[in-house]
Coordinates of C-alpha atoms in Angstrom, one line a residue:
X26 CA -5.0 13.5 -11.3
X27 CA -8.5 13.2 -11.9
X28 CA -11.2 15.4 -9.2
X29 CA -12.9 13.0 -6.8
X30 CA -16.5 13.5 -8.7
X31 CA -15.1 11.4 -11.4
X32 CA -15.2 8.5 -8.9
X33 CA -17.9 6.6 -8.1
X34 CA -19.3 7.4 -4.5
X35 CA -19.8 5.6 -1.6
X36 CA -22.5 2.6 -1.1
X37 CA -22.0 3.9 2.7
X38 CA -22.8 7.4 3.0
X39 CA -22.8 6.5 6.6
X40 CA -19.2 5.3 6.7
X41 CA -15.8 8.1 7.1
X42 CA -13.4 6.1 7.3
X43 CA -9.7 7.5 7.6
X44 CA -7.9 4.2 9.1
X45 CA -6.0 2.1 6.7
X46 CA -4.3 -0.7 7.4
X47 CA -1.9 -2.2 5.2
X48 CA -1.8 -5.6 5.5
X49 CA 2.6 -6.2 4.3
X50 CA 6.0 -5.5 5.3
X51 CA 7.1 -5.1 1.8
X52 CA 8.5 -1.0 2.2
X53 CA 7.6 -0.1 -1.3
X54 CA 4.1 -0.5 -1.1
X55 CA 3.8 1.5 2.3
X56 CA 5.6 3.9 0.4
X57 CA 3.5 4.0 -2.6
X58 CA 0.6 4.5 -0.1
X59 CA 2.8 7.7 2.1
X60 CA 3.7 9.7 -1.5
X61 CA 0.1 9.7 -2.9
X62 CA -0.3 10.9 1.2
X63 CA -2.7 8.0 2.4
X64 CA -1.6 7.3 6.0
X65 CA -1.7 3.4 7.0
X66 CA -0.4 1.8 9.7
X67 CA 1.7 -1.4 8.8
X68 CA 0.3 -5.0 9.9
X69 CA 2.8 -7.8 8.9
X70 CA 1.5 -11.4 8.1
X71 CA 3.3 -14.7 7.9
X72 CA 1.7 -16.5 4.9
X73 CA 3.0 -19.5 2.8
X74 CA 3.4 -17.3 -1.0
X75 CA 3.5 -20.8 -3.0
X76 CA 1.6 -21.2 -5.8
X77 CA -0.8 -24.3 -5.5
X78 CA -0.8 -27.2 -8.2
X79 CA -2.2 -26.2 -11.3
X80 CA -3.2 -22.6 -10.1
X81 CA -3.1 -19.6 -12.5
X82 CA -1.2 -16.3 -11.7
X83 CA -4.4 -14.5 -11.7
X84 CA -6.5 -16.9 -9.7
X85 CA -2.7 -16.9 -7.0
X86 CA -2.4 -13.2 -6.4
X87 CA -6.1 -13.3 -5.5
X88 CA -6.0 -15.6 -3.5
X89 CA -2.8 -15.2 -1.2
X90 CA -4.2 -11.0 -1.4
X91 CA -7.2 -12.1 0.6
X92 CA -5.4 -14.4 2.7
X93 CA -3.1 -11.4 4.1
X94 CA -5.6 -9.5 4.4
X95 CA -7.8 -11.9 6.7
X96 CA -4.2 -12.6 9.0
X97 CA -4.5 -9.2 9.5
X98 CA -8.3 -8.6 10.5
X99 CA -7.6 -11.9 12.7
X100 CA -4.7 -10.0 14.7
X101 CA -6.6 -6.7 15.3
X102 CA -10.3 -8.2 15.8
X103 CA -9.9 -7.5 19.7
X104 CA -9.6 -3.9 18.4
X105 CA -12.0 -3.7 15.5
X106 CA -12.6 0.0 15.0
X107 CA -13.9 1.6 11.8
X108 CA -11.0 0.9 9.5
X109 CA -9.9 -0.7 5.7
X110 CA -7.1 -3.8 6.1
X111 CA -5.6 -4.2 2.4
X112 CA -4.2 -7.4 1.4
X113 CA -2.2 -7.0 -1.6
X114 CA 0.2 -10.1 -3.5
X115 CA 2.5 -9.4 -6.7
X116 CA 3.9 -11.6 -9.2
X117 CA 5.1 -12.0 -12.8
X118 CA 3.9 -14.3 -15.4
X119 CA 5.2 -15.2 -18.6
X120 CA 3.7 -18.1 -21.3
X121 CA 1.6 -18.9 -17.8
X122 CA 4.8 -19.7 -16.0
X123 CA 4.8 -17.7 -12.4
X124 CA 8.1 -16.4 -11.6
X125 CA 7.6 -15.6 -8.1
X126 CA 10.8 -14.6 -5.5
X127 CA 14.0 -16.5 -6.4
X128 CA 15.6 -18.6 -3.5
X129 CA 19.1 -17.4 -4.8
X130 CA 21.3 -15.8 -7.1
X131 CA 21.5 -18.7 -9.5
X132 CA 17.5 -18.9 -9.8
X133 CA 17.7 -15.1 -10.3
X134 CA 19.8 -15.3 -12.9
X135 CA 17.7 -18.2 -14.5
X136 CA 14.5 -16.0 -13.9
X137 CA 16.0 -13.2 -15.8
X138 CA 17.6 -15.7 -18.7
X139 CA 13.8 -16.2 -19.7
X140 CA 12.8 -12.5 -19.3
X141 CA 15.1 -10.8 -20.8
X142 CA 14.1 -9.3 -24.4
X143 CA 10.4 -10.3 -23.8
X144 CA 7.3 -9.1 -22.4
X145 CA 5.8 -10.4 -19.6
X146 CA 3.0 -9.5 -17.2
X147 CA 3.1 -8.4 -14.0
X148 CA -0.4 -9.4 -11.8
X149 CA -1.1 -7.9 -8.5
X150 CA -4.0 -9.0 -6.1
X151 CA -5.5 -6.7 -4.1
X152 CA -8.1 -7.6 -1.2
X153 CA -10.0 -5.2 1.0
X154 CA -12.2 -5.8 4.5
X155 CA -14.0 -3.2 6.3
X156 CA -14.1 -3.3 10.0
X157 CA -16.5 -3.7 11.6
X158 CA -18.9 -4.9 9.2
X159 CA -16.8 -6.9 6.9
X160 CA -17.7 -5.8 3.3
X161 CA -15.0 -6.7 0.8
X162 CA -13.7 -5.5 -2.3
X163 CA -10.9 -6.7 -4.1
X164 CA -9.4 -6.5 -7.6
X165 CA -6.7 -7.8 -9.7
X166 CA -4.5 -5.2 -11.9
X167 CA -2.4 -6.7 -15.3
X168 CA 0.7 -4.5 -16.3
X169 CA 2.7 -5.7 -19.5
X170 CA 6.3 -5.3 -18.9
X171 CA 9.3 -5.6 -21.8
X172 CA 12.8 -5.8 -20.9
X173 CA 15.5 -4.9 -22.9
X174 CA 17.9 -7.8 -24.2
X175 CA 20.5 -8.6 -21.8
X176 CA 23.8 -10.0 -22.2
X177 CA 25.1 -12.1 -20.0
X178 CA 27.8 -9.5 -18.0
X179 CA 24.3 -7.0 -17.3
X180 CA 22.3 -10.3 -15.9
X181 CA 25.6 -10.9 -13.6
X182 CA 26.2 -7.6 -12.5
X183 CA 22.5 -6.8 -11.6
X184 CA 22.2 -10.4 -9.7
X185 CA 25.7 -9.4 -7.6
X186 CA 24.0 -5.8 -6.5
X187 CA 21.6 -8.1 -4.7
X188 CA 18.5 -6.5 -6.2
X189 CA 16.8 -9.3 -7.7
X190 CA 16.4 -11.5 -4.3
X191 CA 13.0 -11.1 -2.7
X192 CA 11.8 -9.5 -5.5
X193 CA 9.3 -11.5 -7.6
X194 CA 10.7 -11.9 -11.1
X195 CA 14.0 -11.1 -10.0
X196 CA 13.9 -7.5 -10.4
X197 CA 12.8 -4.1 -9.3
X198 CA 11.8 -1.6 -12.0
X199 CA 12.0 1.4 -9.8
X200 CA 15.7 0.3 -8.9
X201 CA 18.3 -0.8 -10.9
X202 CA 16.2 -2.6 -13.3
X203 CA 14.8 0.4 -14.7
X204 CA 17.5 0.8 -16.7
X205 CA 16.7 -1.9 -18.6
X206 CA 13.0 -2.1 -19.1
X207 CA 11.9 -0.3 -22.6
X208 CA 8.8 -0.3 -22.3
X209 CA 5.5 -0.7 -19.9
X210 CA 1.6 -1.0 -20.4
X211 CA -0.4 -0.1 -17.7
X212 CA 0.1 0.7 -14.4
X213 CA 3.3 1.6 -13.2
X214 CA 2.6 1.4 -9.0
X215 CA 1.6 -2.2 -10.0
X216 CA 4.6 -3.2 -11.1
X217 CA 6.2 -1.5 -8.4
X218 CA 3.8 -3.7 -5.8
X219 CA 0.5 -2.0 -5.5
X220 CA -1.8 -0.8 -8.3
X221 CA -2.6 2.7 -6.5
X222 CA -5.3 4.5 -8.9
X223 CA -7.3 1.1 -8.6
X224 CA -6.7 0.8 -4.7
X225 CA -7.9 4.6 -4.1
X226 CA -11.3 3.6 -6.1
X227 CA -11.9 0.8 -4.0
X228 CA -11.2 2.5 -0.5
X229 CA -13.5 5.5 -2.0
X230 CA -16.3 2.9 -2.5
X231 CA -15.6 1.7 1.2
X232 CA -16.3 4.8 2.7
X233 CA -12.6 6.1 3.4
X234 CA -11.7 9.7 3.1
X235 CA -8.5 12.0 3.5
X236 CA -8.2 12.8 7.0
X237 CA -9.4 16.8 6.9

């Protein structure tokens, strides 16, 4: 892991921030954050995740990142201490079709029908507000992923384990699915649900530091 010098520093000198507040319920990205020990409290937002007409993956993620991260700031701005809300949104795009969470098994299997033995990209938004001050940063991270062929049987038995639902593209590569994806380009947390080595430059130009 590269020393913190290599990173740029603060705008803020002023600012030590240790608060984090992740703006999800989604476990694996609190858990991303907890194993490369950054402490965050969890605040969950209620957001409608649909794609608007004619909107891009990239332009999506961006936007609905933002959009949990202001839900958040709008629940805890009776209590706005010095802290980071991060917004973060996922999804997967292939020939710019956006394969977002499937409503049920069926779409799941469809989902993976079009995946399977291609590569396709996997886009995550990521949105961050300072309290109090509200200075922003925000990013979006692009990770090529390449499943393996599949025959019909593996799409059937990975859609009956109940893996794929709520998971956008209809799969989780550090679950089951990693089995059968041969090959990645880029970041791996991003695929997973939260580009971390991007994320900690951000929060390091915000002003936030490991809590000594």
């Amino acid at each position: 892991m590269p020393s913190r010098e290599k990173f740029p520093a603060s705008e803020d000198a002023g600012y030590n921030i240790v608060k984090i507040i992740l703006a999800s319920s989604s476990p694996r990205r609190s858990e991303i954050l907890r194993d490369a020990g950054i402490v965050c409290a969890i605040r969950a937002t209620q957001i409608d995740e649909a794609a608007l007409r004619g909107e891009t993956a990239h332009t999506m993620v961006a936007r609905l990142a933002e959009a949990k991260a202001r839900e958040a700031v709008a629940q805890i701005r009776d209590d706005a201490r010095e802290c980071i809300v991060v917004g973060a949104d996922t999804t997967v795009e292939l020939d710019g079709e956006i394969f977002g969470k499937p409503y049920d098994a069926e779409q799941a299997r469809e989902m993976l029908r079009v995946l399977t033995g291609r590569t396709h990209r996997v886009l995550t938004g990521i949105f961050l507000l300072r309290l109090p001050d509200n200075t922003t940063r925000s990013a979006v991270e692009s990770t090529a992923v390449t499943f393996a062929p599949l025959t019909e049987k593996e799409i059937d038995a990975y859609v009956a384990s109940g893996e794929p639902l709520g998971k956008a593209g209809a799969y989780a590569i550090q679950g089951l699915a990693g089995r059968y994806i041969i090959r990645i380009e880029g970041c791996y947390f991003n695929v997973v649900g939260l580009p971390l080595a991007r994320l900690y430059v951000l929060l390091r130009e915000l002003g936030w530091r490991d809590e000594e």
